[in-house]
Amino acid sequence: MFLGEYEHTIDDKGRLAIPARFRDALSEGVVITRGFDRCLMGFPRGVWEELARQVSSLPIGSEETRQLQRMLFSGAADMSLDRQGRILIPQNLREFAELGDQAVIAGLNRHFEIWSPRRWQNVLSAMDANASLFAQKLAELRF
């Protein structure tokens, strides 16, 4: 389970340290791909394979399916953590997410997201503005 929010430096080669709490779940590999709202999404190998099977089973005749497949698969990078627990984020993905020398890693249960700090602050502000909607969603779950 990926939980929490962490800010880490991206070095000159594009390497990003993954939080120590996340590393065991990524021991079999990690896939990084384009995310929604111009962030990156990171998936443990098993979760990625499950997602890939489900997305691949969607009807290819649907334009939305093709766009989703392009978004997820064409920019995906399959990698392993190095000995220091870092991943190398390809340049095209760093550009997509507008990452500079800092990144915020946000745990989202089964996967995590990588954000530019500026964009992450915008997300937090939007969450604050929509707090009552989230409270309604929790009420729908009878929580």
mmCIF file of C-alpha atoms in Angstrom:
data_model
loop_
_atom_site.group_PDB
_atom_site.id
_atom_site.type_symbol
_atom_site.label_atom_id
_atom_site.label_comp_id
_atom_site.label_asym_id
_atom_site.label_seq_id
_atom_site.Cartn_x
_atom_site.Cartn_y
_atom_site.Cartn_z
ATOM 1 C CA MET A 1 0.000 0.000 0.000
ATOM 2 C CA PHE A 2 1.424 3.352 -1.062
ATOM 3 C CA LEU A 3 0.637 6.073 1.461
ATOM 4 C CA GLY A 4 2.006 9.517 2.185
ATOM 5 C CA GLU A 5 3.582 12.438 0.422
ATOM 6 C CA TYR A 6 7.332 12.870 -0.015
ATOM 7 C CA GLU A 7 9.494 15.527 -1.646
ATOM 8 C CA HIS A 8 12.731 14.343 -3.235
ATOM 9 C CA THR A 9 15.451 15.782 -5.438
ATOM 10 C CA ILE A 10 15.908 14.731 -9.063
ATOM 11 C CA ASP A 11 19.602 14.637 -9.899
ATOM 12 C CA ASP A 12 21.248 15.868 -13.112
ATOM 13 C CA LYS A 13 20.864 12.431 -14.725
ATOM 14 C CA GLY A 14 17.121 12.310 -14.032
ATOM 15 C CA ARG A 15 17.298 9.884 -11.096
ATOM 16 C CA LEU A 16 14.672 10.128 -8.370
ATOM 17 C CA ALA A 17 14.905 8.390 -4.994
ATOM 18 C CA ILE A 18 11.811 6.363 -4.189
ATOM 19 C CA PRO A 19 10.646 6.593 -0.559
ATOM 20 C CA ALA A 20 12.062 3.736 1.522
ATOM 21 C CA ARG A 21 8.547 2.689 2.521
ATOM 22 C CA PHE A 22 7.669 2.047 -1.143
ATOM 23 C CA ARG A 23 10.742 0.036 -2.135
ATOM 24 C CA ASP A 24 9.698 -3.454 -1.000
ATOM 25 C CA ALA A 25 6.515 -3.239 -3.088
ATOM 26 C CA LEU A 26 8.666 -2.357 -6.129
ATOM 27 C CA SER A 27 11.235 -5.141 -5.720
ATOM 28 C CA GLU A 28 9.963 -6.915 -8.862
ATOM 29 C CA GLY A 29 10.076 -3.729 -10.923
ATOM 30 C CA VAL A 30 8.162 -0.550 -11.502
ATOM 31 C CA VAL A 31 6.459 0.957 -14.535
ATOM 32 C CA ILE A 32 6.317 4.749 -14.819
ATOM 33 C CA THR A 33 3.949 6.300 -17.340
ATOM 34 C CA ARG A 34 2.047 9.476 -18.122
ATOM 35 C CA GLY A 35 -0.656 10.243 -15.619
ATOM 36 C CA PHE A 36 -3.703 12.423 -15.542
ATOM 37 C CA ASP A 37 -3.349 16.146 -14.902
ATOM 38 C CA ARG A 38 0.285 16.135 -16.139
ATOM 39 C CA CYS A 39 1.756 13.978 -13.414
ATOM 40 C CA LEU A 40 3.459 10.593 -13.729
ATOM 41 C CA MET A 41 2.025 7.355 -12.378
ATOM 42 C CA GLY A 42 4.144 4.560 -10.916
ATOM 43 C CA PHE A 43 2.910 0.977 -10.693
ATOM 44 C CA PRO A 44 4.439 -2.150 -9.169
ATOM 45 C CA ARG A 45 4.940 -4.782 -11.865
ATOM 46 C CA GLY A 46 1.943 -6.931 -10.757
ATOM 47 C CA VAL A 47 -0.484 -4.022 -10.579
ATOM 48 C CA TRP A 48 0.707 -2.769 -13.978
ATOM 49 C CA GLU A 49 0.147 -6.183 -15.562
ATOM 50 C CA GLU A 50 -3.379 -6.311 -14.131
ATOM 51 C CA LEU A 51 -4.131 -2.801 -15.433
ATOM 52 C CA ALA A 52 -2.617 -3.605 -18.839
ATOM 53 C CA ARG A 53 -4.814 -6.709 -19.178
ATOM 54 C CA GLN A 54 -7.944 -4.735 -18.327
ATOM 55 C CA VAL A 55 -7.143 -1.831 -20.653
ATOM 56 C CA SER A 56 -6.196 -4.233 -23.467
ATOM 57 C CA SER A 57 -9.565 -5.968 -23.139
ATOM 58 C CA LEU A 58 -11.445 -2.752 -23.972
ATOM 59 C CA PRO A 59 -12.847 -2.496 -27.532
ATOM 60 C CA ILE A 60 -10.183 -1.070 -29.849
ATOM 61 C CA GLY A 61 -12.912 0.445 -32.023
ATOM 62 C CA SER A 62 -13.554 3.030 -29.317
ATOM 63 C CA GLU A 63 -11.605 6.265 -29.730
ATOM 64 C CA GLU A 64 -11.448 6.692 -25.935
ATOM 65 C CA THR A 65 -9.872 3.244 -25.623
ATOM 66 C CA ARG A 66 -7.227 4.041 -28.211
ATOM 67 C CA GLN A 67 -6.412 7.357 -26.518
ATOM 68 C CA LEU A 68 -6.157 5.649 -23.123
ATOM 69 C CA GLN A 69 -3.884 2.950 -24.550
ATOM 70 C CA ARG A 70 -1.661 5.588 -26.178
ATOM 71 C CA MET A 71 -1.470 7.571 -22.956
ATOM 72 C CA LEU A 72 -0.601 4.579 -20.795
ATOM 73 C CA PHE A 73 1.568 2.437 -23.039
ATOM 74 C CA SER A 74 3.429 4.667 -25.492
ATOM 75 C CA GLY A 75 5.225 6.642 -22.809
ATOM 76 C CA ALA A 76 5.650 3.829 -20.300
ATOM 77 C CA ALA A 77 9.102 3.008 -18.939
ATOM 78 C CA ASP A 78 9.758 -0.381 -17.364
ATOM 79 C CA MET A 79 12.552 -0.223 -14.803
ATOM 80 C CA SER A 80 14.106 -1.462 -11.600
ATOM 81 C CA LEU A 81 15.313 0.478 -8.605
ATOM 82 C CA ASP A 82 19.085 0.907 -8.399
ATOM 83 C CA ARG A 83 21.080 0.060 -5.262
ATOM 84 C CA GLN A 84 20.268 3.453 -3.759
ATOM 85 C CA GLY A 85 16.524 2.971 -4.338
ATOM 86 C CA ARG A 86 16.346 5.370 -7.295
ATOM 87 C CA ILE A 87 14.655 5.214 -10.668
ATOM 88 C CA LEU A 88 15.776 6.946 -13.841
ATOM 89 C CA ILE A 89 12.881 8.986 -15.206
ATOM 90 C CA PRO A 90 13.229 9.325 -18.984
ATOM 91 C CA GLN A 91 13.537 12.845 -20.354
ATOM 92 C CA ASN A 92 10.219 12.675 -22.248
ATOM 93 C CA LEU A 93 8.365 11.847 -19.040
ATOM 94 C CA ARG A 94 10.182 14.551 -17.057
ATOM 95 C CA GLU A 95 9.158 17.065 -19.730
ATOM 96 C CA PHE A 96 5.555 15.819 -19.758
ATOM 97 C CA ALA A 97 5.224 16.299 -15.972
ATOM 98 C CA GLU A 98 7.256 19.526 -16.007
ATOM 99 C CA LEU A 99 9.704 18.107 -13.483
ATOM 100 C CA GLY A 100 12.765 20.127 -12.585
ATOM 101 C CA ASP A 101 15.160 19.295 -9.787
ATOM 102 C CA GLN A 102 12.398 18.495 -7.242
ATOM 103 C CA ALA A 103 9.462 16.110 -7.263
ATOM 104 C CA VAL A 104 6.622 15.198 -4.943
ATOM 105 C CA ILE A 105 5.794 11.506 -4.684
ATOM 106 C CA ALA A 106 2.220 10.901 -3.514
ATOM 107 C CA GLY A 107 1.022 7.454 -2.481
ATOM 108 C CA LEU A 108 -2.402 6.445 -3.828
ATOM 109 C CA ASN A 109 -2.860 2.978 -2.326
ATOM 110 C CA ARG A 110 -2.071 0.621 -5.256
ATOM 111 C CA HIS A 111 0.103 3.076 -7.192
ATOM 112 C CA PHE A 112 1.826 6.407 -6.693
ATOM 113 C CA GLU A 113 2.098 9.678 -8.567
ATOM 114 C CA ILE A 114 5.081 11.909 -9.250
ATOM 115 C CA TRP A 115 4.357 15.651 -9.417
ATOM 116 C CA SER A 116 6.204 18.890 -9.890
ATOM 117 C CA PRO A 117 5.937 20.709 -6.541
ATOM 118 C CA ARG A 118 4.076 23.626 -8.179
ATOM 119 C CA ARG A 119 1.476 21.385 -9.767
ATOM 120 C CA TRP A 120 1.101 19.414 -6.524
ATOM 121 C CA GLN A 121 0.300 22.626 -4.645
ATOM 122 C CA ASN A 122 -2.416 23.330 -7.223
ATOM 123 C CA VAL A 123 -3.851 19.852 -6.618
ATOM 124 C CA LEU A 124 -3.893 20.422 -2.857
ATOM 125 C CA SER A 125 -5.671 23.759 -3.314
ATOM 126 C CA ALA A 126 -8.289 22.135 -5.534
ATOM 127 C CA MET A 127 -8.811 19.379 -2.955
ATOM 128 C CA ASP A 128 -9.425 21.992 -0.266
ATOM 129 C CA ALA A 129 -11.960 23.740 -2.479
ATOM 130 C CA ASN A 130 -13.830 20.464 -3.070
ATOM 131 C CA ALA A 131 -13.798 19.097 0.482
ATOM 132 C CA SER A 132 -17.594 18.991 0.755
ATOM 133 C CA LEU A 133 -17.829 16.858 -2.403
ATOM 134 C CA PHE A 134 -15.364 14.382 -0.922
ATOM 135 C CA ALA A 135 -17.388 14.268 2.297
ATOM 136 C CA GLN A 136 -20.449 13.343 0.203
ATOM 137 C CA LYS A 137 -18.521 10.525 -1.481
ATOM 138 C CA LEU A 138 -17.544 9.113 1.910
ATOM 139 C CA ALA A 139 -21.177 9.361 3.022
ATOM 140 C CA GLU A 140 -22.205 7.366 -0.092
ATOM 141 C CA LEU A 141 -19.829 4.635 1.090
ATOM 142 C CA ARG A 142 -21.590 4.758 4.474
ATOM 143 C CA PHE A 143 -18.270 5.523 6.112
#
